[in-house]
C-alpha positions as YAML, in Angstrom:
chain: A
units: angstrom
residues:
- id: 1
  name: UNK
  ca: [13.61, 25.45, 11.33]
- id: 2
  name: UNK
  ca: [11.26, 22.66, 10.35]
- id: 3
  name: UNK
  ca: [9.15, 22.13, 7.27]
- id: 4
  name: UNK
  ca: [5.61, 21.24, 8.25]
- id: 5
  name: UNK
  ca: [3.44, 19.88, 5.45]
- id: 6
  name: UNK
  ca: [0.07, 21.57, 5.77]
- id: 7
  name: UNK
  ca: [-2.75, 21.11, 3.29]
- id: 8
  name: UNK
  ca: [-4.40, 24.34, 2.20]
- id: 9
  name: UNK
  ca: [-7.35, 22.52, 0.67]
- id: 10
  name: UNK
  ca: [-8.49, 20.07, 3.34]
- id: 11
  name: UNK
  ca: [-11.65, 20.54, 5.37]
- id: 12
  name: UNK
  ca: [-11.33, 22.92, 8.32]
- id: 13
  name: UNK
  ca: [-12.80, 20.34, 10.69]
- id: 14
  name: UNK
  ca: [-10.00, 17.89, 9.92]
- id: 15
  name: UNK
  ca: [-7.23, 20.48, 10.28]
- id: 16
  name: UNK
  ca: [-8.51, 21.67, 13.66]
- id: 17
  name: UNK
  ca: [-7.45, 18.44, 15.29]
- id: 18
  name: UNK
  ca: [-3.86, 19.74, 15.29]
- id: 19
  name: UNK
  ca: [-2.50, 23.25, 14.78]
- id: 20
  name: UNK
  ca: [0.74, 21.64, 13.66]
- id: 21
  name: UNK
  ca: [0.04, 18.42, 11.72]
- id: 22
  name: UNK
  ca: [2.20, 15.39, 12.36]
- id: 23
  name: UNK
  ca: [3.10, 13.87, 9.02]
- id: 24
  name: UNK
  ca: [3.84, 10.29, 7.99]
- id: 25
  name: UNK
  ca: [5.13, 8.98, 4.69]
- id: 26
  name: UNK
  ca: [3.83, 5.46, 4.01]
- id: 27
  name: UNK
  ca: [6.05, 3.65, 1.50]
- id: 28
  name: UNK
  ca: [3.97, 0.76, 0.20]
- id: 29
  name: UNK
  ca: [5.56, -2.51, -0.93]
- id: 30
  name: UNK
  ca: [8.64, -1.25, -2.78]
- id: 31
  name: UNK
  ca: [9.88, -4.82, -2.92]
- id: 32
  name: UNK
  ca: [11.88, -6.90, -5.34]
- id: 33
  name: UNK
  ca: [8.85, -9.06, -6.15]
- id: 34
  name: UNK
  ca: [7.03, -6.09, -7.70]
- id: 35
  name: UNK
  ca: [10.06, -4.60, -9.44]
- id: 36
  name: UNK
  ca: [12.12, -7.44, -10.88]
- id: 37
  name: UNK
  ca: [10.55, -10.53, -9.34]
- id: 38
  name: UNK
  ca: [7.67, -12.91, -9.94]
- id: 39
  name: UNK
  ca: [5.04, -10.16, -9.96]
- id: 40
  name: UNK
  ca: [7.06, -7.46, -11.68]
- id: 41
  name: UNK
  ca: [4.78, -4.59, -12.64]
- id: 42
  name: UNK
  ca: [6.65, -4.19, -15.91]
- id: 43
  name: UNK
  ca: [5.09, -7.51, -17.00]
- id: 44
  name: UNK
  ca: [1.56, -6.46, -15.99]
- id: 45
  name: UNK
  ca: [-0.99, -5.04, -18.47]
- id: 46
  name: UNK
  ca: [-0.05, -1.41, -17.74]
- id: 47
  name: UNK
  ca: [3.63, -2.18, -18.36]
- id: 48
  name: UNK
  ca: [4.73, 0.30, -15.71]
- id: 49
  name: UNK
  ca: [8.19, 0.05, -14.18]
- id: 50
  name: UNK
  ca: [7.98, -0.19, -10.40]
- id: 51
  name: UNK
  ca: [11.62, 0.88, -10.07]
- id: 52
  name: UNK
  ca: [10.67, 4.36, -11.27]
- id: 53
  name: UNK
  ca: [9.13, 5.19, -7.90]
- id: 54
  name: UNK
  ca: [12.40, 4.68, -6.04]
- id: 55
  name: UNK
  ca: [14.22, 7.96, -6.88]
- id: 56
  name: UNK
  ca: [11.01, 9.93, -6.30]
- id: 57
  name: UNK
  ca: [10.39, 8.33, -2.91]
- id: 58
  name: UNK
  ca: [14.07, 8.70, -1.98]
- id: 59
  name: UNK
  ca: [13.85, 12.40, -2.80]
- id: 60
  name: UNK
  ca: [10.83, 12.76, -0.53]
- id: 61
  name: UNK
  ca: [12.65, 10.99, 2.29]
- id: 62
  name: UNK
  ca: [15.78, 13.12, 1.85]
- id: 63
  name: UNK
  ca: [14.13, 16.52, 1.41]
- id: 64
  name: UNK
  ca: [10.93, 16.46, 3.47]
- id: 65
  name: UNK
  ca: [11.35, 15.99, 7.24]
- id: 66
  name: UNK
  ca: [8.46, 13.60, 7.80]
- id: 67
  name: UNK
  ca: [7.81, 12.93, 11.46]
- id: 68
  name: UNK
  ca: [7.25, 9.24, 10.73]
- id: 69
  name: UNK
  ca: [8.26, 6.97, 7.85]
- id: 70
  name: UNK
  ca: [6.46, 3.66, 7.33]
- id: 71
  name: UNK
  ca: [7.75, 0.83, 5.15]
- id: 72
  name: UNK
  ca: [5.29, -1.92, 4.29]
- id: 73
  name: UNK
  ca: [5.94, -5.36, 2.82]
- id: 74
  name: UNK
  ca: [3.81, -8.14, 1.45]
- id: 75
  name: UNK
  ca: [4.99, -11.06, 3.58]
- id: 76
  name: UNK
  ca: [3.24, -14.21, 2.45]
- id: 77
  name: UNK
  ca: [3.61, -17.82, 3.60]
- id: 78
  name: UNK
  ca: [4.27, -20.33, 0.82]
- id: 79
  name: UNK
  ca: [0.68, -21.63, 0.95]
- id: 80
  name: UNK
  ca: [-1.01, -18.25, 0.61]
- id: 81
  name: UNK
  ca: [-4.52, -18.06, -0.79]
- id: 82
  name: UNK
  ca: [-3.59, -15.42, -3.37]
- id: 83
  name: UNK
  ca: [-1.16, -17.67, -5.26]
- id: 84
  name: UNK
  ca: [-2.44, -19.19, -8.49]
- id: 85
  name: UNK
  ca: [-0.02, -22.06, -7.96]
- id: 86
  name: UNK
  ca: [-1.91, -22.98, -4.77]
- id: 87
  name: UNK
  ca: [-5.30, -23.24, -6.46]
- id: 88
  name: UNK
  ca: [-5.22, -27.05, -6.35]
- id: 89
  name: UNK
  ca: [-5.11, -26.91, -2.54]
- id: 90
  name: UNK
  ca: [-8.36, -24.94, -2.44]
- id: 91
  name: UNK
  ca: [-10.31, -26.00, -5.51]
- id: 92
  name: UNK
  ca: [-12.80, -27.84, -3.30]
- id: 93
  name: UNK
  ca: [-13.80, -24.48, -1.80]
- id: 94
  name: UNK
  ca: [-14.50, -22.76, -5.13]
- id: 95
  name: UNK
  ca: [-17.98, -21.41, -5.70]
- id: 96
  name: UNK
  ca: [-19.61, -22.95, -8.77]
- id: 97
  name: UNK
  ca: [-18.07, -25.65, -10.90]
- id: 98
  name: UNK
  ca: [-14.97, -26.91, -9.13]
- id: 99
  name: UNK
  ca: [-13.60, -28.20, -12.45]
- id: 100
  name: UNK
  ca: [-13.92, -24.85, -14.22]
- id: 101
  name: UNK
  ca: [-10.91, -23.57, -16.14]
- id: 102
  name: UNK
  ca: [-9.20, -20.82, -14.16]
- id: 103
  name: UNK
  ca: [-6.27, -18.75, -15.36]
- id: 104
  name: UNK
  ca: [-3.69, -16.69, -13.55]
- id: 105
  name: UNK
  ca: [-5.04, -13.21, -12.67]
- id: 106
  name: UNK
  ca: [-8.64, -14.47, -12.69]
- id: 107
  name: UNK
  ca: [-10.87, -13.49, -9.78]
- id: 108
  name: UNK
  ca: [-12.49, -16.43, -8.01]
- id: 109
  name: UNK
  ca: [-14.85, -16.84, -5.07]
- id: 110
  name: UNK
  ca: [-13.82, -19.14, -2.25]
- id: 111
  name: UNK
  ca: [-16.40, -20.47, 0.21]
- id: 112
  name: UNK
  ca: [-13.76, -21.65, 2.69]
- id: 113
  name: UNK
  ca: [-11.85, -23.04, 4.44]
- id: 114
  name: UNK
  ca: [-12.16, -20.14, 6.87]
- id: 115
  name: UNK
  ca: [-13.85, -17.30, 5.00]
- id: 116
  name: UNK
  ca: [-16.08, -16.62, 2.02]
- id: 117
  name: UNK
  ca: [-14.24, -14.17, -0.20]
- id: 118
  name: UNK
  ca: [-13.35, -13.03, -3.68]
- id: 119
  name: UNK
  ca: [-9.69, -13.42, -4.55]
- id: 120
  name: UNK
  ca: [-7.51, -12.45, -7.50]
- id: 121
  name: UNK
  ca: [-5.07, -15.26, -8.24]
- id: 122
  name: UNK
  ca: [-1.57, -13.81, -8.52]
- id: 123
  name: UNK
  ca: [1.74, -15.49, -9.33]
- id: 124
  name: UNK
  ca: [3.62, -16.67, -6.26]
- id: 125
  name: UNK
  ca: [5.32, -13.60, -4.82]
- id: 126
  name: UNK
  ca: [6.88, -12.04, -1.73]
- id: 127
  name: UNK
  ca: [7.34, -15.27, 0.22]
- id: 128
  name: UNK
  ca: [8.53, -14.64, 3.76]
- id: 129
  name: UNK
  ca: [12.30, -14.54, 4.35]
- id: 130
  name: UNK
  ca: [13.17, -14.60, 0.64]
- id: 131
  name: UNK
  ca: [15.07, -12.06, -1.44]
- id: 132
  name: UNK
  ca: [11.90, -11.63, -3.50]
- id: 133
  name: UNK
  ca: [10.15, -10.18, -0.44]
- id: 134
  name: UNK
  ca: [12.98, -7.80, 0.52]
- id: 135
  name: UNK
  ca: [12.72, -4.05, 0.10]
- id: 136
  name: UNK
  ca: [14.57, -3.00, -3.05]
- id: 137
  name: UNK
  ca: [18.26, -2.32, -2.45]
- id: 138
  name: UNK
  ca: [18.07, 1.17, -3.99]
- id: 139
  name: UNK
  ca: [15.27, 2.35, -1.69]
- id: 140
  name: UNK
  ca: [16.42, 4.61, 1.13]
- id: 141
  name: UNK
  ca: [15.54, 2.68, 4.28]
- id: 142
  name: UNK
  ca: [16.09, 4.76, 7.39]
- id: 143
  name: UNK
  ca: [17.82, 2.99, 10.24]
- id: 144
  name: UNK
  ca: [15.60, 1.89, 13.08]
- id: 145
  name: UNK
  ca: [14.43, 4.76, 15.21]
- id: 146
  name: UNK
  ca: [11.29, 5.95, 16.95]
- id: 147
  name: UNK
  ca: [10.13, 7.59, 13.71]
- id: 148
  name: UNK
  ca: [10.42, 4.44, 11.57]
- id: 149
  name: UNK
  ca: [7.70, 1.78, 11.41]
- id: 150
  name: UNK
  ca: [7.91, -1.51, 9.53]
- id: 151
  name: UNK
  ca: [4.66, -3.31, 8.68]
- id: 152
  name: UNK
  ca: [4.44, -6.80, 7.20]
- id: 153
  name: UNK
  ca: [1.07, -7.86, 5.83]
- id: 154
  name: UNK
  ca: [-0.58, -10.81, 4.13]
- id: 155
  name: UNK
  ca: [0.82, -13.24, 6.68]
- id: 156
  name: UNK
  ca: [-2.41, -15.21, 7.17]
- id: 157
  name: UNK
  ca: [-2.44, -17.98, 4.52]
- id: 158
  name: UNK
  ca: [-6.24, -17.84, 4.27]
- id: 159
  name: UNK
  ca: [-6.84, -14.16, 3.54]
- id: 160
  name: UNK
  ca: [-5.10, -11.52, 1.42]
- id: 161
  name: UNK
  ca: [-4.12, -8.08, 2.64]
- id: 162
  name: UNK
  ca: [-3.69, -5.15, 0.27]
- id: 163
  name: UNK
  ca: [-3.99, -2.41, 2.89]
- id: 164
  name: UNK
  ca: [-1.21, -1.65, 5.36]
- id: 165
  name: UNK
  ca: [-3.89, -1.30, 8.05]
- id: 166
  name: UNK
  ca: [-5.88, -4.54, 7.72]
- id: 167
  name: UNK
  ca: [-6.59, -7.54, 5.54]
- id: 168
  name: UNK
  ca: [-9.08, -7.33, 2.69]
- id: 169
  name: UNK
  ca: [-12.04, -8.24, 4.88]
- id: 170
  name: UNK
  ca: [-11.02, -6.54, 8.12]
- id: 171
  name: UNK
  ca: [-10.48, -9.80, 9.99]
- id: 172
  name: UNK
  ca: [-6.89, -9.11, 11.01]
- id: 173
  name: UNK
  ca: [-5.60, -5.61, 11.78]
- id: 174
  name: UNK
  ca: [-1.93, -4.68, 11.58]
- id: 175
  name: UNK
  ca: [-0.21, -2.54, 14.19]
- id: 176
  name: UNK
  ca: [-0.03, 0.48, 11.89]
- id: 177
  name: UNK
  ca: [-2.98, 2.50, 13.20]
- id: 178
  name: UNK
  ca: [-1.90, 2.03, 16.82]
- id: 179
  name: UNK
  ca: [1.69, 2.97, 16.04]
- id: 180
  name: UNK
  ca: [0.65, 6.11, 14.12]
- id: 181
  name: UNK
  ca: [-1.64, 7.21, 16.93]
- id: 182
  name: UNK
  ca: [1.14, 6.64, 19.48]
- id: 183
  name: UNK
  ca: [3.11, 9.20, 17.48]
- id: 184
  name: UNK
  ca: [0.11, 11.56, 17.11]
- id: 185
  name: UNK
  ca: [0.17, 11.38, 13.31]
- id: 186
  name: UNK
  ca: [-2.60, 13.39, 11.64]
- id: 187
  name: UNK
  ca: [-1.61, 13.37, 7.94]
- id: 188
  name: UNK
  ca: [-0.36, 10.53, 5.78]
- id: 189
  name: UNK
  ca: [1.32, 10.68, 2.38]
- id: 190
  name: UNK
  ca: [1.16, 7.35, 0.54]
- id: 191
  name: UNK
  ca: [3.38, 6.18, -2.32]
- id: 192
  name: UNK
  ca: [4.57, 2.91, -3.77]
- id: 193
  name: UNK
  ca: [3.22, -0.24, -5.39]
- id: 194
  name: UNK
  ca: [0.72, -0.93, -6.72]
- id: 195
  name: UNK
  ca: [-1.46, 2.13, -7.26]
- id: 196
  name: UNK
  ca: [-4.65, 0.21, -8.01]
- id: 197
  name: UNK
  ca: [-4.30, -2.34, -5.22]
- id: 198
  name: UNK
  ca: [-2.19, -1.83, -2.10]
- id: 199
  name: UNK
  ca: [-1.77, 1.95, -2.43]
- id: 200
  name: UNK
  ca: [-5.51, 2.49, -2.94]
- id: 201
  name: UNK
  ca: [-6.53, 0.12, -0.15]
- id: 202
  name: UNK
  ca: [-4.10, 1.73, 2.29]
- id: 203
  name: UNK
  ca: [-5.34, 5.21, 1.38]
- id: 204
  name: UNK
  ca: [-9.01, 4.30, 1.79]
- id: 205
  name: UNK
  ca: [-8.37, 2.78, 5.21]
- id: 206
  name: UNK
  ca: [-6.26, 5.76, 6.27]
- id: 207
  name: UNK
  ca: [-9.02, 8.19, 5.35]
- id: 208
  name: UNK
  ca: [-11.64, 6.08, 7.12]
- id: 209
  name: UNK
  ca: [-9.43, 6.13, 10.23]
- id: 210
  name: UNK
  ca: [-9.61, 9.94, 10.11]
- id: 211
  name: UNK
  ca: [-6.14, 10.72, 8.78]
- id: 212
  name: UNK
  ca: [-5.88, 13.53, 6.25]
- id: 213
  name: UNK
  ca: [-4.77, 11.38, 3.36]
- id: 214
  name: UNK
  ca: [-2.72, 12.04, 0.23]
- id: 215
  name: UNK
  ca: [-1.64, 9.69, -2.54]
- id: 216
  name: UNK
  ca: [1.50, 10.82, -4.35]
- id: 217
  name: UNK
  ca: [0.54, 9.75, -7.86]
- id: 218
  name: UNK
  ca: [3.90, 10.11, -9.59]
- id: 219
  name: UNK
  ca: [5.56, 8.14, -6.78]
- id: 220
  name: UNK
  ca: [3.26, 5.17, -7.43]
- id: 221
  name: UNK
  ca: [2.89, 2.62, -10.22]
- id: 222
  name: UNK
  ca: [0.08, 0.18, -10.96]
- id: 223
  name: UNK
  ca: [-1.07, -3.01, -12.64]
- id: 224
  name: UNK
  ca: [-3.77, -2.09, -15.16]
- id: 225
  name: UNK
  ca: [-4.39, 1.33, -16.71]
- id: 226
  name: UNK
  ca: [-8.16, 1.06, -16.43]
- id: 227
  name: UNK
  ca: [-8.10, 0.11, -12.75]
- id: 228
  name: UNK
  ca: [-5.49, 2.76, -11.97]
- id: 229
  name: UNK
  ca: [-7.84, 5.35, -13.47]
- id: 230
  name: UNK
  ca: [-10.94, 4.01, -11.73]
- id: 231
  name: UNK
  ca: [-9.23, 3.65, -8.37]
- id: 232
  name: UNK
  ca: [-7.82, 7.18, -8.46]
- id: 233
  name: UNK
  ca: [-11.33, 8.41, -9.24]
- id: 234
  name: UNK
  ca: [-12.68, 6.36, -6.32]
- id: 235
  name: UNK
  ca: [-10.05, 7.84, -4.00]
- id: 236
  name: UNK
  ca: [-10.97, 11.40, -5.00]
- id: 237
  name: UNK
  ca: [-14.66, 10.70, -4.48]
- id: 238
  name: UNK
  ca: [-13.86, 9.24, -1.07]
- id: 239
  name: UNK
  ca: [-12.01, 12.39, -0.01]
- id: 240
  name: UNK
  ca: [-8.40, 11.36, -0.54]
- id: 241
  name: UNK
  ca: [-6.18, 14.02, -2.12]
- id: 242
  name: UNK
  ca: [-4.30, 12.97, -5.26]
- id: 243
  name: UNK
  ca: [-1.10, 14.99, -5.59]
- id: 244
  name: UNK
  ca: [2.36, 14.86, -7.14]
- id: 245
  name: UNK
  ca: [5.79, 14.97, -5.55]
- id: 246
  name: UNK
  ca: [6.10, 18.64, -6.49]
- id: 247
  name: UNK
  ca: [2.85, 19.35, -4.66]
- id: 248
  name: UNK
  ca: [4.33, 17.89, -1.48]
- id: 249
  name: UNK
  ca: [7.14, 20.41, -1.80]
- id: 250
  name: UNK
  ca: [4.86, 23.34, -2.59]
- id: 251
  name: UNK
  ca: [2.23, 22.87, 0.12]
- id: 252
  name: UNK
  ca: [4.79, 23.07, 2.92]
- id: 253
  name: UNK
  ca: [5.01, 26.09, 5.24]
- id: 254
  name: UNK
  ca: [8.24, 27.01, 7.05]
- id: 255
  name: UNK
  ca: [7.65, 27.30, 10.79]
- id: 256
  name: UNK
  ca: [10.18, 28.00, 13.46]
...
């Protein structure tokens, strides 16, 4: 017997692509840096505790037989464009007054060196090969198998990457879409950190790539209450389904 997670509310045209949906759980950035590290969510304006998602996600992994489980990680080089501490390397590329006062968490516009882009300036976080970038020790990480995918993102020093599918401007794609299609995945359930940034961006890209897409709200935590609210509204308007962990349990059908 196998539990197949089937939405009873999605559009008929999207369900028709597979009589038996292939389901993936995408666990977004459940890393030390966002839980007890330099960019701990508990210190952000919303004051949410990133560690609270771990038992909920673990329960999903243990009780729902997802066909595929994806673990993503921010994986930044030391000189990454998103780090406030690196602003002095790039001040010459700032739009406007290059001597303007800029604070951590401000959004700036860079005109180079490679791309023109807006960028939030975060504390240094998730540097490659550090304990800060590791998945949290309490997260259930399934041993390597054909149903497990690991995605590391944000590796280009000159562009940030919130989504697990691509960087913020679509310049560099990750392997995630190709790997999901290799496994014939049709539905994705997304949970993790942070709701208003990497979870939202991953969900929007997943929907645009024609996956039936769910965000598990109570298995996610965010940075700012106002942006969490606005991003969840944006996701709903886009066609992404916002559900809870209990909904994942309840919308399953038992098929032999």
